[in-house]
Amino acid sequence: MVTNTSGKKKTAIARATVRDGEGRVRINSRPVELTEPEMARLKMLEPFRIAGEDLRSQVDIDVSVSGGGFAGQADATRTAIARGLVQHLNDAELRDAYMDFDRSLLVNDVRQSEAKKWGGPGARARYQKSYR
């Protein structure tokens, strides 16, 4: 059985394909172990740490991720992997474990940074005004 899922974070979009296999996880056709920086790799593999490493040896996961930066891509990838595992295994207990750990494992984070406007250095902050 093959399961297709997706995850989003800001402008990063990850599409994951989960199938029965022997534990291969590939991000953009490269093994996840080669992903840099290390913090992004650890974030991508979080769903396996919660579910248990024995679960990883049962499935192969191919993820294609594009857009955003490395942190957004890592978050989008972890969402896609977690959703794929829950859907592929059809396991309500695993879904509850993910929800208890972090809701963003199964639900996209829709927050975007607000656009900068004129009259200040950022979206809301204004330039200081001098009276003397």
XYZ file of C-alpha atoms in Angstrom:
132
model
C 0.000 0.000 0.000
C 1.237 3.506 -0.862
C 0.218 6.664 1.015
C 0.768 10.227 -0.215
C 0.699 13.152 2.231
C 1.915 16.730 2.408
C 3.047 19.246 4.999
C 3.518 23.011 4.922
C 5.410 25.614 6.922
C 5.520 29.226 5.687
C 6.432 28.856 1.974
C 7.976 25.376 2.281
C 5.925 22.459 0.939
C 6.847 18.802 1.520
C 5.211 15.854 -0.233
C 5.799 12.424 1.296
C 5.198 8.962 -0.134
C 5.033 6.169 2.459
C 5.233 2.506 1.395
C 6.107 -0.809 3.029
C 9.863 -1.327 3.044
C 12.971 -1.665 5.169
C 13.501 1.765 6.737
C 14.819 4.008 3.953
C 14.025 7.705 4.415
C 14.978 9.940 1.479
C 14.666 13.723 1.299
C 14.830 15.009 -2.306
C 16.281 11.623 -3.399
C 19.104 11.779 -0.807
C 19.302 9.714 2.405
C 18.116 11.725 5.409
C 21.437 10.975 7.159
C 23.163 13.346 4.699
C 20.850 16.259 5.542
C 22.592 19.306 7.003
C 22.377 21.089 9.420
C 22.023 18.477 12.139
C 19.179 20.324 13.909
C 17.076 20.125 10.737
C 17.792 16.379 10.457
C 16.763 15.786 14.088
C 13.557 17.761 13.501
C 12.730 15.697 10.392
C 13.204 12.420 12.294
C 11.089 13.462 15.321
C 8.050 11.407 14.226
C 10.159 8.218 14.440
C 11.494 9.123 17.879
C 7.938 9.426 19.219
C 6.584 6.364 17.382
C 9.599 4.157 18.113
C 12.533 3.214 15.886
C 11.092 -0.284 15.234
C 8.340 1.444 13.200
C 10.960 2.969 10.896
C 12.185 -0.464 9.787
C 8.710 -1.284 8.415
C 8.354 1.613 5.937
C 10.193 3.464 3.168
C 9.547 7.201 2.901
C 10.349 9.456 -0.061
C 9.940 13.190 0.551
C 10.234 15.974 -1.998
C 10.449 19.390 -0.380
C 10.741 22.825 -1.968
C 10.453 26.491 -1.038
C 11.405 28.347 2.115
C 14.615 27.894 4.098
C 16.124 24.868 5.799
C 14.133 25.330 9.034
C 10.782 25.700 7.245
C 11.597 22.714 5.052
C 12.447 20.631 8.143
C 9.103 21.522 9.769
C 7.158 20.796 6.577
C 8.971 17.462 6.193
C 8.244 16.340 9.756
C 4.546 17.151 9.286
C 4.416 15.199 6.013
C 6.206 12.184 7.543
C 4.015 12.134 10.670
C 0.813 12.419 8.633
C 2.016 9.705 6.277
C 2.788 7.285 9.123
C -0.601 7.849 10.779
C -2.425 7.395 7.463
C -0.352 4.408 6.332
C -0.675 2.508 9.622
C -4.218 3.760 10.345
C -3.233 3.963 14.026
C -5.345 6.174 16.330
C -2.943 5.593 19.237
C -0.025 6.960 17.201
C -2.135 9.947 16.155
C -2.917 10.739 19.817
C 0.768 10.402 20.748
C 1.688 12.923 18.045
C -1.067 15.308 19.143
C 0.049 15.119 22.777
C 3.678 15.792 21.811
C 3.118 18.624 19.341
C -0.003 19.516 17.373
C 2.069 20.851 14.439
C 3.176 17.271 13.685
C -0.250 16.658 12.122
C -1.607 20.175 11.506
C 0.038 22.775 9.243
C 1.225 26.014 10.865
C -0.418 28.789 8.821
C 1.472 31.723 10.366
C 3.323 34.000 7.938
C 5.574 36.962 8.669
C 3.832 40.294 8.200
C 5.038 42.529 5.368
C 7.204 45.547 6.156
C 5.476 48.920 5.725
C 6.822 52.436 5.114
C 7.651 54.735 8.041
C 9.494 52.156 10.097
C 12.153 49.438 10.182
C 9.636 46.582 10.312
C 6.002 45.588 10.044
C 4.768 47.414 13.163
C 7.756 49.320 14.612
C 8.087 53.007 13.673
C 11.216 55.153 13.345
C 12.029 57.179 16.467
C 11.025 60.804 16.513
C 13.306 63.522 17.876
C 11.786 66.600 19.525
C 15.062 68.536 19.872
